Amino acid sequence: MESELEKSIKRALRQIFDPEIPVNIVDLGLVYGIEIGKGDKEGHPVTVIMTLTAPNCPLADQVVEEARFTISHVPGVSRATIKLTFDPPWDPSRMSEEALLETGLYGMF
């Protein structure tokens, strides 16, 4: 079950849009996981495991830094780290139903 902190992190990440596809990174399926570490009075360390739509994305650094910055400002987060992975590689089947509808890809995956 998702914790309130994880829900808050996902809400924050939904404010970040892929620079090439007008869909947020959560609904696009770029966020593979959220790891919340043991907290203290400062909050919890958080690591987000995510990918990009393509390994050679020219704006990769921008997307990763925006995600890290956004998460670091979620109440209850003491430190934010992004782990970028391409295993497994992203494909449109990871998109939410809403994202598929928005991009006109619904029913294709």
Tab-separated table of N, CA and C in Angstrom:
chain	number	residue	atom	x	y	z
A	1	MET	N	0.838	-1.183	0.000
A	1	MET	CA	0.000	0.000	0.000
A	1	MET	C	0.885	1.250	0.000
A	2	GLU	N	0.470	2.248	-0.755
A	2	GLU	CA	1.224	3.494	-0.853
A	2	GLU	C	1.105	4.313	0.424
A	3	SER	N	2.227	4.823	0.884
A	3	SER	CA	2.202	5.715	2.041
A	3	SER	C	1.778	7.110	1.581
A	4	GLU	N	1.421	7.944	2.538
A	4	GLU	CA	1.059	9.326	2.209
A	4	GLU	C	2.236	10.052	1.573
A	5	LEU	N	3.445	9.756	2.055
A	5	LEU	CA	4.626	10.400	1.486
A	5	LEU	C	4.807	9.984	0.027
A	6	GLU	N	4.627	8.711	-0.270
A	6	GLU	CA	4.760	8.253	-1.655
A	6	GLU	C	3.710	8.912	-2.549
A	7	LYS	N	2.489	9.045	-2.050
A	7	LYS	CA	1.437	9.728	-2.816
A	7	LYS	C	1.825	11.178	-3.083
A	8	SER	N	2.389	11.842	-2.073
A	8	SER	CA	2.817	13.236	-2.237
A	8	SER	C	3.938	13.357	-3.265
A	9	ILE	N	4.853	12.409	-3.241
A	9	ILE	CA	5.962	12.412	-4.200
A	9	ILE	C	5.422	12.229	-5.615
A	10	LYS	N	4.495	11.305	-5.797
A	10	LYS	CA	3.911	11.090	-7.126
A	10	LYS	C	3.153	12.323	-7.601
A	11	ARG	N	2.417	12.962	-6.690
A	11	ARG	CA	1.711	14.196	-7.063
A	11	ARG	C	2.702	15.246	-7.544
A	12	ALA	N	3.814	15.372	-6.831
A	12	ALA	CA	4.838	16.349	-7.215
A	12	ALA	C	5.441	15.992	-8.572
A	13	LEU	N	5.730	14.723	-8.784
A	13	LEU	CA	6.331	14.294	-10.051
A	13	LEU	C	5.375	14.457	-11.229
A	14	ARG	N	4.081	14.482	-10.955
A	14	ARG	CA	3.105	14.704	-12.034
A	14	ARG	C	3.147	16.143	-12.561
A	15	GLN	N	3.901	16.997	-11.906
A	15	GLN	CA	4.068	18.379	-12.379
A	15	GLN	C	5.210	18.495	-13.389
A	16	ILE	N	5.938	17.406	-13.597
A	16	ILE	CA	7.083	17.409	-14.513
A	16	ILE	C	6.673	16.705	-15.803
A	17	PHE	N	6.831	17.415	-16.904
A	17	PHE	CA	6.423	16.878	-18.196
A	17	PHE	C	7.633	16.526	-19.046
A	18	ASP	N	7.498	15.447	-19.784
A	18	ASP	CA	8.537	15.059	-20.724
A	18	ASP	C	8.670	16.174	-21.762
A	19	PRO	N	9.899	16.573	-22.112
A	19	PRO	CA	10.074	17.675	-23.055
A	19	PRO	C	9.620	17.357	-24.484
A	20	GLU	N	9.502	16.084	-24.829
A	20	GLU	CA	9.126	15.729	-26.198
A	20	GLU	C	7.688	15.245	-26.331
A	21	ILE	N	7.142	14.694	-25.253
A	21	ILE	CA	5.771	14.182	-25.252
A	21	ILE	C	5.028	14.947	-24.166
A	22	PRO	N	3.927	15.619	-24.482
A	22	PRO	CA	3.253	16.470	-23.497
A	22	PRO	C	2.472	15.692	-22.434
A	23	VAL	N	3.176	14.819	-21.714
A	23	VAL	CA	2.576	13.997	-20.660
A	23	VAL	C	3.533	14.015	-19.479
A	24	ASN	N	2.981	14.025	-18.263
A	24	ASN	CA	3.852	14.029	-17.083
A	24	ASN	C	4.602	12.704	-16.961
A	25	ILE	N	5.724	12.743	-16.246
A	25	ILE	CA	6.626	11.587	-16.207
A	25	ILE	C	6.045	10.382	-15.470
A	26	VAL	N	5.087	10.599	-14.574
A	26	VAL	CA	4.453	9.468	-13.878
A	26	VAL	C	3.511	8.742	-14.838
A	27	ASP	N	2.597	9.486	-15.466
A	27	ASP	CA	1.640	8.857	-16.376
A	27	ASP	C	2.305	8.343	-17.647
A	28	LEU	N	3.440	8.905	-17.982
A	28	LEU	CA	4.196	8.418	-19.136
A	28	LEU	C	4.864	7.077	-18.833
A	29	GLY	N	4.966	6.744	-17.545
A	29	GLY	CA	5.559	5.468	-17.147
A	29	GLY	C	7.063	5.526	-16.991
A	30	LEU	N	7.600	6.723	-16.791
A	30	LEU	CA	9.045	6.867	-16.633
A	30	LEU	C	9.512	6.587	-15.212
A	31	VAL	N	8.601	6.643	-14.246
A	31	VAL	CA	8.956	6.388	-12.845
A	31	VAL	C	8.753	4.901	-12.573
A	32	TYR	N	9.851	4.195	-12.338
A	32	TYR	CA	9.806	2.752	-12.105
A	32	TYR	C	9.620	2.411	-10.632
A	33	GLY	N	10.051	3.285	-9.747
A	33	GLY	CA	9.917	2.983	-8.333
A	33	GLY	C	10.301	4.151	-7.455
A	34	ILE	N	9.794	4.123	-6.231
A	34	ILE	CA	10.108	5.133	-5.222
A	34	ILE	C	10.523	4.389	-3.966
A	35	GLU	N	11.743	4.642	-3.526
A	35	GLU	CA	12.254	4.024	-2.301
A	35	GLU	C	12.335	5.094	-1.224
A	36	ILE	N	11.667	4.837	-0.116
A	36	ILE	CA	11.658	5.778	1.000
A	36	ILE	C	12.446	5.157	2.139
A	37	GLY	N	13.517	5.829	2.524
A	37	GLY	CA	14.376	5.326	3.587
A	37	GLY	C	13.840	5.668	4.964
A	38	LYS	N	14.512	5.143	5.968
A	38	LYS	CA	14.138	5.393	7.357
A	38	LYS	C	14.293	6.877	7.658
A	39	GLY	N	13.264	7.444	8.238
A	39	GLY	CA	13.260	8.870	8.510
A	39	GLY	C	13.798	9.235	9.873
A	40	ASP	N	14.094	10.510	10.007
A	40	ASP	CA	14.472	11.093	11.287
A	40	ASP	C	13.755	12.436	11.396
A	41	LYS	N	14.186	13.293	12.307
A	41	LYS	CA	13.485	14.572	12.499
A	41	LYS	C	13.551	15.470	11.266
A	42	GLU	N	14.524	15.220	10.390
A	42	GLU	CA	14.662	16.006	9.161
A	42	GLU	C	13.753	15.499	8.041
A	43	GLY	N	13.296	14.265	8.148
A	43	GLY	CA	12.472	13.665	7.106
A	43	GLY	C	13.068	12.356	6.631
A	44	HIS	N	12.638	11.921	5.472
A	44	HIS	CA	13.070	10.640	4.902
A	44	HIS	C	13.933	10.863	3.667
A	45	PRO	N	15.003	10.076	3.524
A	45	PRO	CA	15.715	10.093	2.246
A	45	PRO	C	14.870	9.341	1.216
A	46	VAL	N	14.795	9.886	0.016
A	46	VAL	CA	13.971	9.289	-1.034
A	46	VAL	C	14.816	9.082	-2.282
A	47	THR	N	14.682	7.909	-2.868
A	47	THR	CA	15.320	7.619	-4.150
A	47	THR	C	14.225	7.264	-5.143
A	48	VAL	N	14.238	7.934	-6.270
A	48	VAL	CA	13.304	7.624	-7.348
A	48	VAL	C	14.087	6.933	-8.453
A	49	ILE	N	13.613	5.763	-8.840
A	49	ILE	CA	14.215	5.033	-9.948
A	49	ILE	C	13.369	5.355	-11.168
A	50	MET	N	14.010	5.905	-12.172
A	50	MET	CA	13.265	6.316	-13.358
A	50	MET	C	14.087	6.094	-14.615
A	51	THR	N	13.424	6.255	-15.728
A	51	THR	CA	14.062	6.121	-17.024
A	51	THR	C	13.683	7.311	-17.882
A	52	LEU	N	14.097	7.287	-19.106
A	52	LEU	CA	13.735	8.298	-20.095
A	52	LEU	C	13.163	7.572	-21.304
A	53	THR	N	12.483	8.306	-22.167
A	53	THR	CA	11.902	7.660	-23.343
A	53	THR	C	12.972	7.153	-24.297
A	54	ALA	N	14.155	7.758	-24.232
A	54	ALA	CA	15.270	7.315	-25.082
A	54	ALA	C	16.581	7.541	-24.341
A	55	PRO	N	17.520	6.606	-24.416
A	55	PRO	CA	18.797	6.757	-23.709
A	55	PRO	C	19.589	7.992	-24.131
A	56	ASN	N	19.408	8.434	-25.356
A	56	ASN	CA	20.159	9.589	-25.846
A	56	ASN	C	19.356	10.885	-25.787
A	57	CYS	N	18.395	10.962	-24.892
A	57	CYS	CA	17.563	12.155	-24.744
A	57	CYS	C	18.454	13.375	-24.503
A	58	PRO	N	18.366	14.398	-25.358
A	58	PRO	CA	19.231	15.565	-25.206
A	58	PRO	C	18.927	16.388	-23.950
A	59	LEU	N	17.747	16.211	-23.379
A	59	LEU	CA	17.367	16.973	-22.191
A	59	LEU	C	17.350	16.106	-20.936
A	60	ALA	N	18.069	15.000	-20.961
A	60	ALA	CA	18.088	14.063	-19.834
A	60	ALA	C	18.492	14.741	-18.533
A	61	ASP	N	19.567	15.502	-18.550
A	61	ASP	CA	20.034	16.159	-17.325
A	61	ASP	C	18.978	17.093	-16.761
A	62	GLN	N	18.279	17.800	-17.633
A	62	GLN	CA	17.240	18.733	-17.199
A	62	GLN	C	16.086	17.992	-16.525
A	63	VAL	N	15.624	16.910	-17.117
A	63	VAL	CA	14.509	16.138	-16.556
A	63	VAL	C	14.900	15.546	-15.206
A	64	VAL	N	16.079	14.969	-15.122
A	64	VAL	CA	16.547	14.354	-13.878
A	64	VAL	C	16.696	15.404	-12.784
A	65	GLU	N	17.283	16.543	-13.098
A	65	GLU	CA	17.468	17.590	-12.090
A	65	GLU	C	16.128	18.176	-11.653
A	66	GLU	N	15.209	18.355	-12.581
A	66	GLU	CA	13.885	18.864	-12.222
A	66	GLU	C	13.164	17.888	-11.291
A	67	ALA	N	13.287	16.600	-11.555
A	67	ALA	CA	12.675	15.592	-10.686
A	67	ALA	C	13.308	15.631	-9.299
A	68	ARG	N	14.623	15.677	-9.240
A	68	ARG	CA	15.320	15.714	-7.947
A	68	ARG	C	14.931	16.964	-7.160
A	69	PHE	N	14.937	18.102	-7.813
A	69	PHE	CA	14.595	19.367	-7.164
A	69	PHE	C	13.155	19.334	-6.647
A	70	THR	N	12.249	18.855	-7.470
A	70	THR	CA	10.833	18.805	-7.095
A	70	THR	C	10.612	17.900	-5.889
A	71	ILE	N	11.216	16.719	-5.906
A	71	ILE	CA	11.062	15.784	-4.788
A	71	ILE	C	11.658	16.360	-3.512
A	72	SER	N	12.782	17.045	-3.633
A	72	SER	CA	13.456	17.577	-2.441
A	72	SER	C	12.610	18.613	-1.718
A	73	HIS	N	11.593	19.161	-2.382
A	73	HIS	CA	10.725	20.158	-1.760
A	73	HIS	C	9.405	19.578	-1.253
A	74	VAL	N	9.240	18.276	-1.346
A	74	VAL	CA	8.041	17.632	-0.796
A	74	VAL	C	8.208	17.552	0.718
A	75	PRO	N	7.217	18.028	1.488
A	75	PRO	CA	7.314	17.922	2.946
A	75	PRO	C	7.525	16.474	3.379
A	76	GLY	N	8.496	16.276	4.262
A	76	GLY	CA	8.807	14.938	4.751
A	76	GLY	C	9.996	14.304	4.056
A	77	VAL	N	10.528	14.974	3.029
A	77	VAL	CA	11.699	14.464	2.312
A	77	VAL	C	12.928	15.227	2.782
A	78	SER	N	13.925	14.501	3.265
A	78	SER	CA	15.159	15.145	3.732
A	78	SER	C	16.228	15.188	2.644
A	79	ARG	N	16.200	14.213	1.761
A	79	ARG	CA	17.199	14.151	0.685
A	79	ARG	C	16.570	13.411	-0.490
A	80	ALA	N	16.795	13.914	-1.692
A	80	ALA	CA	16.236	13.291	-2.889
A	80	ALA	C	17.356	12.861	-3.823
A	81	THR	N	17.244	11.632	-4.298
A	81	THR	CA	18.210	11.079	-5.239
A	81	THR	C	17.442	10.471	-6.402
A	82	ILE	N	17.984	10.633	-7.593
A	82	ILE	CA	17.399	10.010	-8.777
A	82	ILE	C	18.374	8.959	-9.289
A	83	LYS	N	17.866	7.755	-9.494
A	83	LYS	CA	18.657	6.698	-10.135
A	83	LYS	C	18.072	6.501	-11.528
A	84	LEU	N	18.876	6.783	-12.523
A	84	LEU	CA	18.444	6.629	-13.902
A	84	LEU	C	18.803	5.228	-14.383
A	85	THR	N	17.837	4.551	-14.984
A	85	THR	CA	18.067	3.203	-15.494
A	85	THR	C	17.428	3.060	-16.874
A	86	PHE	N	17.970	2.191	-17.650
A	86	PHE	CA	17.372	1.866	-18.946
A	86	PHE	C	17.096	0.366	-19.034
A	87	ASP	N	16.982	-0.251	-17.863
A	87	ASP	CA	16.705	-1.673	-17.778
A	87	ASP	C	15.526	-1.888	-16.839
A	88	PRO	N	14.366	-2.161	-17.337
A	88	PRO	CA	14.065	-2.398	-18.740
A	88	PRO	C	13.900	-1.080	-19.497
A	89	PRO	N	14.075	-1.121	-20.812
A	89	PRO	CA	13.886	0.093	-21.592
A	89	PRO	C	12.418	0.505	-21.588
A	90	TRP	N	12.193	1.809	-21.670
A	90	TRP	CA	10.828	2.328	-21.712
A	90	TRP	C	10.195	2.000	-23.057
A	91	ASP	N	8.892	1.745	-23.027
A	91	ASP	CA	8.106	1.671	-24.258
A	91	ASP	C	6.696	2.151	-23.921
A	92	PRO	N	5.897	2.504	-24.927
A	92	PRO	CA	4.580	3.098	-24.673
A	92	PRO	C	3.621	2.234	-23.858
A	93	SER	N	3.865	0.946	-23.746
A	93	SER	CA	2.972	0.099	-22.950
A	93	SER	C	3.029	0.462	-21.465
A	94	ARG	N	4.015	1.240	-21.053
A	94	ARG	CA	4.141	1.662	-19.655
A	94	ARG	C	3.265	2.884	-19.338
A	95	MET	N	2.696	3.494	-20.353
A	95	MET	CA	1.889	4.699	-20.160
A	95	MET	C	0.562	4.362	-19.480
A	96	SER	N	0.060	5.316	-18.691
A	96	SER	CA	-1.253	5.147	-18.068
A	96	SER	C	-2.332	5.259	-19.146
A	97	GLU	N	-3.513	4.796	-18.811
A	97	GLU	CA	-4.632	4.893	-19.746
A	97	GLU	C	-4.886	6.349	-20.130
A	98	GLU	N	-4.795	7.248	-19.146
A	98	GLU	CA	-5.001	8.670	-19.411
A	98	GLU	C	-3.972	9.199	-20.404
A	99	ALA	N	-2.716	8.794	-20.233
A	99	ALA	CA	-1.658	9.246	-21.136
A	99	ALA	C	-1.871	8.697	-22.542
A	100	LEU	N	-2.291	7.448	-22.632
A	100	LEU	CA	-2.558	6.859	-23.947
A	100	LEU	C	-3.697	7.591	-24.645
A	101	LEU	N	-4.737	7.935	-23.889
A	101	LEU	CA	-5.851	8.692	-24.464
A	101	LEU	C	-5.385	10.073	-24.916
A	102	GLU	N	-4.608	10.734	-24.074
A	102	GLU	CA	-4.135	12.088	-24.362
A	102	GLU	C	-3.258	12.141	-25.611
A	103	THR	N	-2.475	11.113	-25.835
A	103	THR	CA	-1.560	11.096	-26.975
A	103	THR	C	-2.155	10.428	-28.213
A	104	GLY	N	-3.372	9.910	-28.091
A	104	GLY	CA	-3.998	9.244	-29.222
A	104	GLY	C	-3.488	7.834	-29.456
A	105	LEU	N	-2.797	7.272	-28.479
A	105	LEU	CA	-2.242	5.925	-28.619
A	105	LEU	C	-3.111	4.851	-27.971
A	106	TYR	N	-4.236	5.253	-27.378
A	106	TYR	CA	-5.086	4.288	-26.684
A	106	TYR	C	-5.525	3.186	-27.648
A	107	GLY	N	-5.431	1.955	-27.208
A	107	GLY	CA	-5.818	0.812	-28.018
A	107	GLY	C	-4.695	0.260	-28.877
A	108	MET	N	-3.581	0.964	-28.916
A	108	MET	CA	-2.452	0.506	-29.725
A	108	MET	C	-1.475	-0.331	-28.901
A	109	PHE	N	-1.559	-0.216	-27.558
A	109	PHE	CA	-0.624	-0.943	-26.687
A	109	PHE	C	-1.382	-1.668	-25.601
